Amino acid sequence: MAAIVLIGAQWGDEGKGKATDLLGGQINWVVRYQGGNNAGHTVVLPSGETFALHLIPSGILTPGVQNVIGNGVVVDPGVLLTELGGLEDRDVDTSGLLISADAHLLMPYHVAIDKVTERFLGNKKIGTTGRGIGPCYQDKIARVGVRVADVLDEKILAQKVEAALELKNQILVKIYNRKALDPAQVVDEVLGQAEGFKHRIADTRLLLNQALERNETVLLEGSQGTLLDVDHGTYPYVTSSNPTAGGAAVGAGIGPNKITTVLGILKAYTTRVGSGPFPTELFDEHGAYLAKTGGEVGVTTGRARRCGWFDAVIARYATRVNGITDYFLTKLDVLSSLDTVPICVAYEVDGERVEDMPMTQTGFHHAKPIYEEMPGWWEDISQCKTFEDLPQNAQNYILRLEELSGAHVSCIGVGPGRDQTIVRRAIV
Ligand code: GDP
Ligand code: IMO
Ligand code: MG
């Protein structure tokens, strides 16, 4: 039996969609275990067609793969139906998609509260995607959430929505000066939407465990990234779930001992969307170069991504907190044509050299990158098929990242396409 966890090692947008798609042909199940439609995963098929997935696992684009939205995910039913419709319009077979009965439903009031809270925070805002993710997880933890299975019992659904709105409407009206939402209207809308996805509701934890017992391969596709994890990330500038590998067992309902491989997706430089500290961020022509050459624009919100050099301190941290066994290094091609490529090997924090993540938020805010300069390369590497095909300086860059990050670089992305990947060591 093999469960593989695939996670972002930085602040998201590392290329998880491409990695899931690459492994698609060798696996039986792909499971999303946390987050919601804050995610934006891009897949470029060999035909050149590009897909952007938000809530639905990237395995949906591989025929024959069973896809699951796990219990740890928050599901906006309107977004789900729109995304399914968009895929079906492009002749993608969505019949294999199942949704955990225990996943939480993201309601219109979560979106409303996300947006007003951000506005209220002003320059202290998190820079959320405005999709209602934080408020939905708040309700889950406060035990006032609505779960997917609740659509199967109209009475329970109505009770839960009424109870939730009793307080939410006070907040919306009295604190934020917004309109109250009518519980009956919310219930009607959800029941209408449920007609489009009811047949997909399943006890997915049972099915996944049975699949593992049959020796099938399960890929747990994380969204966001390690530094956006609510426990291990740059709190409070994080998302409201656990993208880190431990979250995969919880969010899918399998035992951690079923996980045999933890594949970290690592961009050859660093990007971040939204607010929060980012030690290697560049504000000069190099930052503009990475943004332009890497096409660094958010898939979900269209916001420009902040760009910076590779940060080995956070990669080391990601290796440790996730137990990463293999890295998939993406976007190496973006670094071609630089004279030198700096790597942040450590930080200077208040005059001291620090090799590991500072313990406190203040320490991380004060962290200044200490760079090591690697000689660059000018060749177009987008058609390289093996590690040895890469220019020597590109090979040296990878070997140095590997040494600093503490895990083997098993795959290397040299372009957005599925076949633009060098496999040094097979994952499955
Ligand atoms: P995700 O959220 O982790 O799935 O990543 P996104 O899809 O948000 O952003 C990654 C972007 O990089 C997408 O546009 C991918 O098509 C693209 N991409 C992934 N791997 C590579 C690579 O190796 N080279 C290049 N040039 N682009 C890549
Ligand atoms: P993928 O899966 C990059 C960021 C937001 C914000 C913070 C909190 O495509 O890598 P939220 O809406 O989750 O409450 O926002 O997290 N964020 C992402 N950044 N990629 C993502 O997903 C993200 N999902 C959330 O920008 O800073
Ligand atoms: Mg993304």
mmCIF file with all atom_site columns, N, CA and C in Angstrom, residues 9 11 45 50-51 65 72 87 122 174 194 320 326-328 340 351 357 404:
data_model
loop_
_atom_site.group_PDB
_atom_site.id
_atom_site.type_symbol
_atom_site.label_atom_id
_atom_site.label_alt_id
_atom_site.label_comp_id
_atom_site.label_asym_id
_atom_site.label_entity_id
_atom_site.label_seq_id
_atom_site.pdbx_PDB_ins_code
_atom_site.Cartn_x
_atom_site.Cartn_y
_atom_site.Cartn_z
_atom_site.occupancy
_atom_site.B_iso_or_equiv
_atom_site.pdbx_formal_charge
_atom_site.auth_seq_id
_atom_site.auth_comp_id
_atom_site.auth_asym_id
_atom_site.auth_atom_id
_atom_site.pdbx_PDB_model_num
ATOM 1  N N  . ALA A 1 9   ? 6.243   23.489 -0.566  1.00 0.00 ? 9   ALA A N  1
ATOM 2  C CA . ALA A 1 9   ? 7.279   23.673 0.454   1.00 0.00 ? 9   ALA A CA 1
ATOM 3  C C  . ALA A 1 9   ? 7.497   25.138 0.804   1.00 0.00 ? 9   ALA A C  1
ATOM 4  N N  . TRP A 1 11  ? 5.393   29.242 -0.091  1.00 0.00 ? 11  TRP A N  1
ATOM 5  C CA . TRP A 1 11  ? 4.150   29.970 0.213   1.00 0.00 ? 11  TRP A CA 1
ATOM 6  C C  . TRP A 1 11  ? 3.060   29.695 -0.828  1.00 0.00 ? 11  TRP A C  1
ATOM 7  N N  . LEU A 1 45  ? -1.769  20.271 -20.304 1.00 0.00 ? 45  LEU A N  1
ATOM 8  C CA . LEU A 1 45  ? -1.777  18.913 -20.870 1.00 0.00 ? 45  LEU A CA 1
ATOM 9  C C  . LEU A 1 45  ? -0.821  18.820 -22.061 1.00 0.00 ? 45  LEU A C  1
ATOM 10 N N  . THR A 1 50  ? -4.620  24.315 -21.324 1.00 0.00 ? 50  THR A N  1
ATOM 11 C CA . THR A 1 50  ? -4.336  24.683 -19.937 1.00 0.00 ? 50  THR A CA 1
ATOM 12 C C  . THR A 1 50  ? -5.616  24.666 -19.112 1.00 0.00 ? 50  THR A C  1
ATOM 13 N N  . PHE A 1 51  ? -5.536  24.094 -17.919 1.00 0.00 ? 51  PHE A N  1
ATOM 14 C CA . PHE A 1 51  ? -6.665  24.065 -16.987 1.00 0.00 ? 51  PHE A CA 1
ATOM 15 C C  . PHE A 1 51  ? -6.248  24.709 -15.672 1.00 0.00 ? 51  PHE A C  1
ATOM 16 N N  . VAL A 1 65  ? -8.546  7.990  -13.093 1.00 0.00 ? 65  VAL A N  1
ATOM 17 C CA . VAL A 1 65  ? -8.199  8.283  -11.698 1.00 0.00 ? 65  VAL A CA 1
ATOM 18 C C  . VAL A 1 65  ? -9.472  8.605  -10.918 1.00 0.00 ? 65  VAL A C  1
ATOM 19 N N  . GLY A 1 72  ? -11.253 17.158 5.086   1.00 0.00 ? 72  GLY A N  1
ATOM 20 C CA . GLY A 1 72  ? -10.571 18.356 5.567   1.00 0.00 ? 72  GLY A CA 1
ATOM 21 C C  . GLY A 1 72  ? -10.786 19.594 4.710   1.00 0.00 ? 72  GLY A C  1
ATOM 22 N N  . LEU A 1 87  ? -15.375 22.036 -16.545 1.00 0.00 ? 87  LEU A N  1
ATOM 23 C CA . LEU A 1 87  ? -14.603 20.868 -16.983 1.00 0.00 ? 87  LEU A CA 1
ATOM 24 C C  . LEU A 1 87  ? -15.416 20.039 -17.973 1.00 0.00 ? 87  LEU A C  1
ATOM 25 N N  . GLY A 1 122 ? -7.815  46.854 7.508   1.00 0.00 ? 122 GLY A N  1
ATOM 26 C CA . GLY A 1 122 ? -7.052  47.925 6.838   1.00 0.00 ? 122 GLY A CA 1
ATOM 27 C C  . GLY A 1 122 ? -5.658  47.458 6.479   1.00 0.00 ? 122 GLY A C  1
ATOM 28 N N  . LYS A 1 174 ? -24.591 44.717 12.884  1.00 0.00 ? 174 LYS A N  1
ATOM 29 C CA . LYS A 1 174 ? -24.232 45.669 13.949  1.00 0.00 ? 174 LYS A CA 1
ATOM 30 C C  . LYS A 1 174 ? -22.768 46.114 13.892  1.00 0.00 ? 174 LYS A C  1
ATOM 31 N N  . ALA A 1 194 ? -27.463 21.325 -4.094  1.00 0.00 ? 194 ALA A N  1
ATOM 32 C CA . ALA A 1 194 ? -27.194 19.929 -3.709  1.00 0.00 ? 194 ALA A CA 1
ATOM 33 C C  . ALA A 1 194 ? -27.701 18.943 -4.762  1.00 0.00 ? 194 ALA A C  1
ATOM 34 N N  . ARG A 1 320 ? 11.909  19.442 7.309   1.00 0.00 ? 320 ARG A N  1
ATOM 35 C CA . ARG A 1 320 ? 11.775  18.954 8.676   1.00 0.00 ? 320 ARG A CA 1
ATOM 36 C C  . ARG A 1 320 ? 10.310  18.800 9.098   1.00 0.00 ? 320 ARG A C  1
ATOM 37 N N  . ASP A 1 326 ? 11.369  13.509 -0.902  1.00 0.00 ? 326 ASP A N  1
ATOM 38 C CA . ASP A 1 326 ? 11.780  13.864 -2.261  1.00 0.00 ? 326 ASP A CA 1
ATOM 39 C C  . ASP A 1 326 ? 11.317  15.284 -2.567  1.00 0.00 ? 326 ASP A C  1
ATOM 40 N N  . TYR A 1 327 ? 12.110  15.964 -3.356  1.00 0.00 ? 327 TYR A N  1
ATOM 41 C CA . TYR A 1 327 ? 11.684  17.273 -3.853  1.00 0.00 ? 327 TYR A CA 1
ATOM 42 C C  . TYR A 1 327 ? 11.430  17.233 -5.351  1.00 0.00 ? 327 TYR A C  1
ATOM 43 N N  . PHE A 1 328 ? 10.428  18.006 -5.768  1.00 0.00 ? 328 PHE A N  1
ATOM 44 C CA . PHE A 1 328 ? 10.188  18.297 -7.191  1.00 0.00 ? 328 PHE A CA 1
ATOM 45 C C  . PHE A 1 328 ? 10.528  19.773 -7.319  1.00 0.00 ? 328 PHE A C  1
ATOM 46 N N  . THR A 1 340 ? 24.620  35.528 -12.190 1.00 0.00 ? 340 THR A N  1
ATOM 47 C CA . THR A 1 340 ? 24.787  34.740 -10.965 1.00 0.00 ? 340 THR A CA 1
ATOM 48 C C  . THR A 1 340 ? 23.412  34.511 -10.371 1.00 0.00 ? 340 THR A C  1
ATOM 49 N N  . GLY A 1 351 ? 21.797  41.012 14.153  1.00 0.00 ? 351 GLY A N  1
ATOM 50 C CA . GLY A 1 351 ? 23.255  40.918 14.234  1.00 0.00 ? 351 GLY A CA 1
ATOM 51 C C  . GLY A 1 351 ? 23.806  39.501 14.362  1.00 0.00 ? 351 GLY A C  1
ATOM 52 N N  . MET A 1 357 ? 14.739  28.448 11.008  1.00 0.00 ? 357 MET A N  1
ATOM 53 C CA . MET A 1 357 ? 13.617  29.377 11.162  1.00 0.00 ? 357 MET A CA 1
ATOM 54 C C  . MET A 1 357 ? 13.658  30.025 12.542  1.00 0.00 ? 357 MET A C  1
ATOM 55 N N  . LEU A 1 404 ? 21.543  21.995 0.807   1.00 0.00 ? 404 LEU A N  1
ATOM 56 C CA . LEU A 1 404 ? 21.044  22.955 1.800   1.00 0.00 ? 404 LEU A CA 1
ATOM 57 C C  . LEU A 1 404 ? 19.657  22.583 2.314   1.00 0.00 ? 404 LEU A C  1
#
